[in-house]
Amino acid sequence: GNLLAILSHHVDDLPVFANMEEFSRLLKGLQEEYEVKVTEDPKLLLGANIQTGEDHILFHQVAYIERVLEEFELTNANSVCAPSTKIPIVPSKEDWDPLEGETFPYRRIVGQINWIANMLRPDVAFYANILARALIRPTRDHFELAKSVLRYLKGTKDYCLKFSAPTDNSKVIKLEVYGDSDLGGNEGKESTYGYLVLANNQVIDWKSKRIGT
């Protein structure tokens, strides 16, 4: 049948998923134009750990999450089974009281949570979206929510995405899409929606985003 190679890229990292015949053909073409360093069995890609088995591949962020926890001095913090359910409201410019000193770098932590959510963790995508809305005017409640997300990640750092080979020779791909909205949110103004896409029961895409009025 037709050969298939899947190639992605981020700056100078180009993961390739293909059989050896197609990989060799693709590599030859790249080497004709660029200097290429090949890692045939990579263990790390963009902060994600890679584990391969005979019929599957796992992606997780244990090491990355541990570094983030250490950076924000939460290595010894108690983990939680879920982030806080208290969703803070971003105050208006007139009502906002700046925090006395930035003892907890809000923008930095939100950036880390957002990266983790976008890479492998759809379960924290909603919180990453909520926290990002307060980058200019965070409140103490936003700080506490951010810390609760990190404490949740500590207890679930070994969560992973698993992609398995099909159990039969079927070439049919079954797609499933799930979506929902909070219909106005806690402010009653703008809704937040989210979706999750699965291919043959394996998560391949997700998003959480505010819907503007």
PDB file of C-alpha atoms in Angstrom:
ATOM      1  CA  GLY A   1       0.000   0.000   0.000  1.00  0.00           C
ATOM      2  CA  ASN A   2       0.976   3.655   0.065  1.00  0.00           C
ATOM      3  CA  LEU A   3       3.672   4.603   2.549  1.00  0.00           C
ATOM      4  CA  LEU A   4       2.999   7.336   5.072  1.00  0.00           C
ATOM      5  CA  ALA A   5       5.327   9.540   7.119  1.00  0.00           C
ATOM      6  CA  ILE A   6       4.093  12.032   9.705  1.00  0.00           C
ATOM      7  CA  LEU A   7       6.490  14.897  10.359  1.00  0.00           C
ATOM      8  CA  SER A   8       6.018  17.751  12.795  1.00  0.00           C
ATOM      9  CA  HIS A   9       8.394  20.511  13.778  1.00  0.00           C
ATOM     10  CA  HIS A  10       9.108  23.053  16.497  1.00  0.00           C
ATOM     11  CA  VAL A  11      12.068  25.335  15.730  1.00  0.00           C
ATOM     12  CA  ASP A  12      14.782  22.738  14.956  1.00  0.00           C
ATOM     13  CA  ASP A  13      13.094  19.660  16.423  1.00  0.00           C
ATOM     14  CA  LEU A  14      11.392  17.461  13.828  1.00  0.00           C
ATOM     15  CA  PRO A  15       9.800  14.282  15.186  1.00  0.00           C
ATOM     16  CA  VAL A  16       9.010  11.764  12.457  1.00  0.00           C
ATOM     17  CA  PHE A  17       6.602   8.835  12.653  1.00  0.00           C
ATOM     18  CA  ALA A  18       7.127   6.381   9.795  1.00  0.00           C
ATOM     19  CA  ASN A  19       8.322   2.896   8.941  1.00  0.00           C
ATOM     20  CA  MET A  20      12.035   2.531   8.206  1.00  0.00           C
ATOM     21  CA  GLU A  21      11.629   2.546   4.426  1.00  0.00           C
ATOM     22  CA  GLU A  22       9.756   5.822   4.357  1.00  0.00           C
ATOM     23  CA  PHE A  23      11.944   7.307   7.111  1.00  0.00           C
ATOM     24  CA  SER A  24      15.089   6.553   5.112  1.00  0.00           C
ATOM     25  CA  ARG A  25      13.627   8.209   2.015  1.00  0.00           C
ATOM     26  CA  LEU A  26      12.580  11.279   3.987  1.00  0.00           C
ATOM     27  CA  LEU A  27      15.916  11.523   5.800  1.00  0.00           C
ATOM     28  CA  LYS A  28      17.840  11.344   2.527  1.00  0.00           C
ATOM     29  CA  GLY A  29      15.839  14.262   1.155  1.00  0.00           C
ATOM     30  CA  LEU A  30      16.413  16.360   4.272  1.00  0.00           C
ATOM     31  CA  GLN A  31      20.145  15.636   4.347  1.00  0.00           C
ATOM     32  CA  GLU A  32      20.467  16.905   0.792  1.00  0.00           C
ATOM     33  CA  GLU A  33      19.403  20.352   2.002  1.00  0.00           C
ATOM     34  CA  TYR A  34      20.248  20.516   5.721  1.00  0.00           C
ATOM     35  CA  GLU A  35      22.639  19.220   8.329  1.00  0.00           C
ATOM     36  CA  VAL A  36      20.573  16.664  10.244  1.00  0.00           C
ATOM     37  CA  LYS A  37      21.253  14.958  13.573  1.00  0.00           C
ATOM     38  CA  VAL A  38      19.237  11.773  13.994  1.00  0.00           C
ATOM     39  CA  THR A  39      18.027  10.378  17.316  1.00  0.00           C
ATOM     40  CA  GLU A  40      16.345   7.099  16.415  1.00  0.00           C
ATOM     41  CA  ASP A  41      14.845   6.434  19.849  1.00  0.00           C
ATOM     42  CA  PRO A  42      14.259   9.837  21.497  1.00  0.00           C
ATOM     43  CA  LYS A  43      13.355   9.920  25.174  1.00  0.00           C
ATOM     44  CA  LEU A  44      12.515  13.629  25.466  1.00  0.00           C
ATOM     45  CA  LEU A  45      10.784  16.122  23.190  1.00  0.00           C
ATOM     46  CA  LEU A  46       9.833  19.707  24.177  1.00  0.00           C
ATOM     47  CA  GLY A  47       9.578  18.810  27.855  1.00  0.00           C
ATOM     48  CA  ALA A  48       7.641  15.607  27.210  1.00  0.00           C
ATOM     49  CA  ASN A  49       9.082  12.223  28.152  1.00  0.00           C
ATOM     50  CA  ILE A  50       8.652   9.466  25.559  1.00  0.00           C
ATOM     51  CA  GLN A  51       8.339   5.775  26.355  1.00  0.00           C
ATOM     52  CA  THR A  52       7.892   3.202  23.607  1.00  0.00           C
ATOM     53  CA  GLY A  53       6.641  -0.364  23.769  1.00  0.00           C
ATOM     54  CA  GLU A  54       6.078  -3.082  21.220  1.00  0.00           C
ATOM     55  CA  ASP A  55       2.616  -1.817  20.292  1.00  0.00           C
ATOM     56  CA  HIS A  56       2.313   1.623  21.883  1.00  0.00           C
ATOM     57  CA  ILE A  57       3.986   4.923  22.698  1.00  0.00           C
ATOM     58  CA  LEU A  58       3.509   6.976  25.876  1.00  0.00           C
ATOM     59  CA  PHE A  59       3.995  10.716  26.378  1.00  0.00           C
ATOM     60  CA  HIS A  60       4.180  12.191  29.884  1.00  0.00           C
ATOM     61  CA  GLN A  61       5.656  15.233  31.661  1.00  0.00           C
ATOM     62  CA  VAL A  62       6.888  13.879  34.984  1.00  0.00           C
ATOM     63  CA  ALA A  63      10.339  15.509  34.819  1.00  0.00           C
ATOM     64  CA  TYR A  64       8.983  18.819  33.503  1.00  0.00           C
ATOM     65  CA  ILE A  65       6.302  19.077  36.194  1.00  0.00           C
ATOM     66  CA  GLU A  66       8.856  18.272  38.885  1.00  0.00           C
ATOM     67  CA  ARG A  67      11.081  21.127  37.650  1.00  0.00           C
ATOM     68  CA  VAL A  68       8.128  23.529  37.702  1.00  0.00           C
ATOM     69  CA  LEU A  69       7.218  22.501  41.250  1.00  0.00           C
ATOM     70  CA  GLU A  70      10.805  23.054  42.342  1.00  0.00           C
ATOM     71  CA  GLU A  71      10.923  26.472  40.671  1.00  0.00           C
ATOM     72  CA  PHE A  72       7.882  27.663  42.635  1.00  0.00           C
ATOM     73  CA  GLU A  73       8.943  25.945  45.881  1.00  0.00           C
ATOM     74  CA  LEU A  74       6.014  23.537  45.875  1.00  0.00           C
ATOM     75  CA  THR A  75       7.968  20.288  45.794  1.00  0.00           C
ATOM     76  CA  ASN A  76       6.943  19.467  49.357  1.00  0.00           C
ATOM     77  CA  ALA A  77       3.416  20.864  49.094  1.00  0.00           C
ATOM     78  CA  ASN A  78       0.467  18.561  49.616  1.00  0.00           C
ATOM     79  CA  SER A  79      -1.128  17.362  46.404  1.00  0.00           C
ATOM     80  CA  VAL A  80      -4.873  17.720  45.783  1.00  0.00           C
ATOM     81  CA  CYS A  81      -7.266  15.461  43.884  1.00  0.00           C
ATOM     82  CA  ALA A  82      -8.602  18.414  41.849  1.00  0.00           C
ATOM     83  CA  PRO A  83      -7.845  22.131  41.453  1.00  0.00           C
ATOM     84  CA  SER A  84      -9.940  24.627  43.368  1.00  0.00           C
ATOM     85  CA  THR A  85     -13.540  24.969  42.192  1.00  0.00           C
ATOM     86  CA  LYS A  86     -13.550  28.652  43.165  1.00  0.00           C
ATOM     87  CA  ILE A  87     -13.241  30.523  39.872  1.00  0.00           C
ATOM     88  CA  PRO A  88     -12.106  34.120  40.526  1.00  0.00           C
ATOM     89  CA  ILE A  89     -13.401  37.136  38.650  1.00  0.00           C
ATOM     90  CA  VAL A  90     -10.978  39.576  37.023  1.00  0.00           C
ATOM     91  CA  PRO A  91     -11.648  42.972  38.633  1.00  0.00           C
ATOM     92  CA  SER A  92     -12.062  46.180  36.686  1.00  0.00           C
ATOM     93  CA  LYS A  93      -9.113  48.554  36.555  1.00  0.00           C
ATOM     94  CA  GLU A  94     -10.844  50.846  39.053  1.00  0.00           C
ATOM     95  CA  ASP A  95     -11.565  48.064  41.559  1.00  0.00           C
ATOM     96  CA  TRP A  96      -8.220  46.297  41.331  1.00  0.00           C
ATOM     97  CA  ASP A  97      -5.808  46.544  44.268  1.00  0.00           C
ATOM     98  CA  PRO A  98      -2.272  45.619  43.173  1.00  0.00           C
ATOM     99  CA  LEU A  99      -0.698  42.937  45.318  1.00  0.00           C
ATOM    100  CA  GLU A 100       2.001  44.108  47.724  1.00  0.00           C
ATOM    101  CA  GLY A 101       5.084  42.760  46.021  1.00  0.00           C
ATOM    102  CA  GLU A 102       5.102  39.925  43.537  1.00  0.00           C
ATOM    103  CA  THR A 103       6.202  37.105  45.806  1.00  0.00           C
ATOM    104  CA  PHE A 104       4.646  34.571  43.476  1.00  0.00           C
ATOM    105  CA  PRO A 105       5.431  35.390  39.793  1.00  0.00           C
ATOM    106  CA  TYR A 106       1.969  35.061  38.320  1.00  0.00           C
ATOM    107  CA  ARG A 107       2.755  35.380  34.627  1.00  0.00           C
ATOM    108  CA  ARG A 108       5.555  32.840  34.884  1.00  0.00           C
ATOM    109  CA  ILE A 109       3.413  30.214  36.566  1.00  0.00           C
ATOM    110  CA  VAL A 110       0.524  30.731  34.124  1.00  0.00           C
ATOM    111  CA  GLY A 111       2.931  30.293  31.227  1.00  0.00           C
ATOM    112  CA  GLN A 112       4.148  27.005  32.683  1.00  0.00           C
ATOM    113  CA  ILE A 113       0.626  25.722  33.301  1.00  0.00           C
ATOM    114  CA  ASN A 114      -0.409  26.754  29.795  1.00  0.00           C
ATOM    115  CA  TRP A 115       2.525  24.873  28.257  1.00  0.00           C
ATOM    116  CA  ILE A 116       1.687  21.738  30.237  1.00  0.00           C
ATOM    117  CA  ALA A 117      -1.998  22.003  29.258  1.00  0.00           C
ATOM    118  CA  ASN A 118      -1.256  22.509  25.571  1.00  0.00           C
ATOM    119  CA  MET A 119       1.301  19.724  25.370  1.00  0.00           C
ATOM    120  CA  LEU A 120      -0.321  16.738  27.077  1.00  0.00           C
ATOM    121  CA  ARG A 121      -2.870  17.693  29.723  1.00  0.00           C
ATOM    122  CA  PRO A 122      -6.409  18.465  28.537  1.00  0.00           C
ATOM    123  CA  ASP A 123      -7.575  18.103  32.136  1.00  0.00           C
ATOM    124  CA  VAL A 124      -6.030  21.475  33.073  1.00  0.00           C
ATOM    125  CA  ALA A 125      -6.799  23.348  29.835  1.00  0.00           C
ATOM    126  CA  PHE A 126      -9.833  25.050  31.393  1.00  0.00           C
ATOM    127  CA  TYR A 127      -7.780  26.352  34.321  1.00  0.00           C
ATOM    128  CA  ALA A 128      -4.988  27.556  32.046  1.00  0.00           C
ATOM    129  CA  ASN A 129      -7.578  29.582  30.136  1.00  0.00           C
ATOM    130  CA  ILE A 130      -9.114  31.055  33.307  1.00  0.00           C
ATOM    131  CA  LEU A 131      -5.729  32.008  34.767  1.00  0.00           C
ATOM    132  CA  ALA A 132      -4.552  33.627  31.518  1.00  0.00           C
ATOM    133  CA  ARG A 133      -7.409  36.142  31.672  1.00  0.00           C
ATOM    134  CA  ALA A 134      -5.850  37.804  34.730  1.00  0.00           C
ATOM    135  CA  LEU A 135      -2.305  38.358  33.481  1.00  0.00           C
ATOM    136  CA  ILE A 136      -2.693  42.129  33.809  1.00  0.00           C
ATOM    137  CA  ARG A 137      -4.781  42.268  37.005  1.00  0.00           C
ATOM    138  CA  PRO A 138      -4.383  39.085  39.052  1.00  0.00           C
ATOM    139  CA  THR A 139      -5.979  38.870  42.479  1.00  0.00           C
ATOM    140  CA  ARG A 140      -4.999  36.820  45.492  1.00  0.00           C
ATOM    141  CA  ASP A 141      -7.683  34.307  44.445  1.00  0.00           C
ATOM    142  CA  HIS A 142      -5.975  33.897  41.065  1.00  0.00           C
ATOM    143  CA  PHE A 143      -2.688  33.174  42.812  1.00  0.00           C
ATOM    144  CA  GLU A 144      -4.367  30.575  45.006  1.00  0.00           C
ATOM    145  CA  LEU A 145      -6.029  28.919  42.015  1.00  0.00           C
ATOM    146  CA  ALA A 146      -2.694  28.774  40.180  1.00  0.00           C
ATOM    147  CA  LYS A 147      -1.061  27.106  43.165  1.00  0.00           C
ATOM    148  CA  SER A 148      -3.915  24.623  43.460  1.00  0.00           C
ATOM    149  CA  VAL A 149      -3.412  23.648  39.806  1.00  0.00           C
ATOM    150  CA  LEU A 150       0.273  22.976  40.498  1.00  0.00           C
ATOM    151  CA  ARG A 151      -0.627  20.918  43.568  1.00  0.00           C
ATOM    152  CA  TYR A 152      -3.047  18.936  41.390  1.00  0.00           C
ATOM    153  CA  LEU A 153      -0.315  18.397  38.804  1.00  0.00           C
ATOM    154  CA  LYS A 154       1.990  17.159  41.546  1.00  0.00           C
ATOM    155  CA  GLY A 155      -0.448  14.385  42.412  1.00  0.00           C
ATOM    156  CA  THR A 156      -1.088  13.509  38.765  1.00  0.00           C
ATOM    157  CA  LYS A 157       2.335  14.084  37.232  1.00  0.00           C
ATOM    158  CA  ASP A 158       2.449  10.541  35.883  1.00  0.00           C
ATOM    159  CA  TYR A 159      -0.719  11.033  33.798  1.00  0.00           C
ATOM    160  CA  CYS A 160       0.100  10.360  30.166  1.00  0.00           C
ATOM    161  CA  LEU A 161      -1.273  10.114  26.664  1.00  0.00           C
ATOM    162  CA  LYS A 162      -1.028   6.622  25.209  1.00  0.00           C
ATOM    163  CA  PHE A 163      -1.184   5.817  21.523  1.00  0.00           C
ATOM    164  CA  SER A 164      -1.561   2.149  20.668  1.00  0.00           C
ATOM    165  CA  ALA A 165      -1.328   0.229  17.437  1.00  0.00           C
ATOM    166  CA  PRO A 166      -4.662  -1.051  16.105  1.00  0.00           C
ATOM    167  CA  THR A 167      -5.592  -4.529  17.256  1.00  0.00           C
ATOM    168  CA  ASP A 168      -6.688  -5.515  13.745  1.00  0.00           C
ATOM    169  CA  ASN A 169      -5.810  -4.591  10.204  1.00  0.00           C
ATOM    170  CA  SER A 170      -8.701  -2.168   9.855  1.00  0.00           C
ATOM    171  CA  LYS A 171      -7.799   1.156   8.273  1.00  0.00           C
ATOM    172  CA  VAL A 172     -10.985   2.795   9.529  1.00  0.00           C
ATOM    173  CA  ILE A 173     -10.412   5.745  11.879  1.00  0.00           C
ATOM    174  CA  LYS A 174     -13.269   6.397  14.268  1.00  0.00           C
ATOM    175  CA  LEU A 175     -13.428  10.050  15.266  1.00  0.00           C
ATOM    176  CA  GLU A 176     -15.336  11.263  18.323  1.00  0.00           C
ATOM    177  CA  VAL A 177     -15.763  14.897  19.378  1.00  0.00           C
ATOM    178  CA  TYR A 178     -17.106  16.043  22.737  1.00  0.00           C
ATOM    179  CA  GLY A 179     -17.865  19.644  23.588  1.00  0.00           C
ATOM    180  CA  ASP A 180     -19.527  21.732  26.261  1.00  0.00           C
ATOM    181  CA  SER A 181     -20.027  25.317  27.433  1.00  0.00           C
ATOM    182  CA  ASP A 182     -20.664  26.923  30.815  1.00  0.00           C
ATOM    183  CA  LEU A 183     -23.329  29.282  29.406  1.00  0.00           C
ATOM    184  CA  GLY A 184     -22.211  32.639  30.712  1.00  0.00           C
ATOM    185  CA  GLY A 185     -19.594  31.619  33.243  1.00  0.00           C
ATOM    186  CA  ASN A 186     -19.381  32.900  36.798  1.00  0.00           C
ATOM    187  CA  GLU A 187     -19.796  36.512  35.620  1.00  0.00           C
ATOM    188  CA  GLY A 188     -22.858  35.797  33.488  1.00  0.00           C
ATOM    189  CA  LYS A 189     -21.320  37.589  30.505  1.00  0.00           C
ATOM    190  CA  GLU A 190     -19.086  35.392  28.384  1.00  0.00           C
ATOM    191  CA  SER A 191     -19.183  31.634  28.051  1.00  0.00           C
ATOM    192  CA  THR A 192     -16.216  29.303  28.078  1.00  0.00           C
ATOM    193  CA  TYR A 193     -16.381  26.316  25.784  1.00  0.00           C
ATOM    194  CA  GLY A 194     -14.211  23.253  25.521  1.00  0.00           C
ATOM    195  CA  TYR A 195     -13.839  20.278  23.231  1.00  0.00           C
ATOM    196  CA  LEU A 196     -12.017  16.973  23.144  1.00  0.00           C
ATOM    197  CA  VAL A 197     -11.268  14.948  20.009  1.00  0.00           C
ATOM    198  CA  LEU A 198     -10.525  11.229  20.009  1.00  0.00           C
ATOM    199  CA  ALA A 199      -9.369   8.976  17.195  1.00  0.00           C
ATOM    200  CA  ASN A 200     -10.024   5.307  17.883  1.00  0.00           C
ATOM    201  CA  ASN A 201     -10.493   6.126  21.596  1.00  0.00           C
ATOM    202  CA  GLN A 202      -7.183   7.999  21.794  1.00  0.00           C
ATOM    203  CA  VAL A 203      -7.041  11.720  22.583  1.00  0.00           C
ATOM    204  CA  ILE A 204      -5.566  13.741  19.722  1.00  0.00           C
ATOM    205  CA  ASP A 205      -6.816  17.316  20.251  1.00  0.00           C
ATOM    206  CA  TRP A 206      -8.446  19.559  22.867  1.00  0.00           C
ATOM    207  CA  LYS A 207      -9.130  23.197  23.628  1.00  0.00           C
ATOM    208  CA  SER A 208     -10.702  25.507  26.197  1.00  0.00           C
ATOM    209  CA  LYS A 209     -11.560  29.066  25.159  1.00  0.00           C
ATOM    210  CA  ARG A 210     -13.740  31.980  26.106  1.00  0.00           C
ATOM    211  CA  ILE A 211     -16.444  32.916  23.612  1.00  0.00           C
ATOM    212  CA  GLY A 212     -16.553  36.676  23.123  1.00  0.00           C
ATOM    213  CA  THR A 213     -19.881  38.484  22.980  1.00  0.00           C
TER     214      THR A 213
END
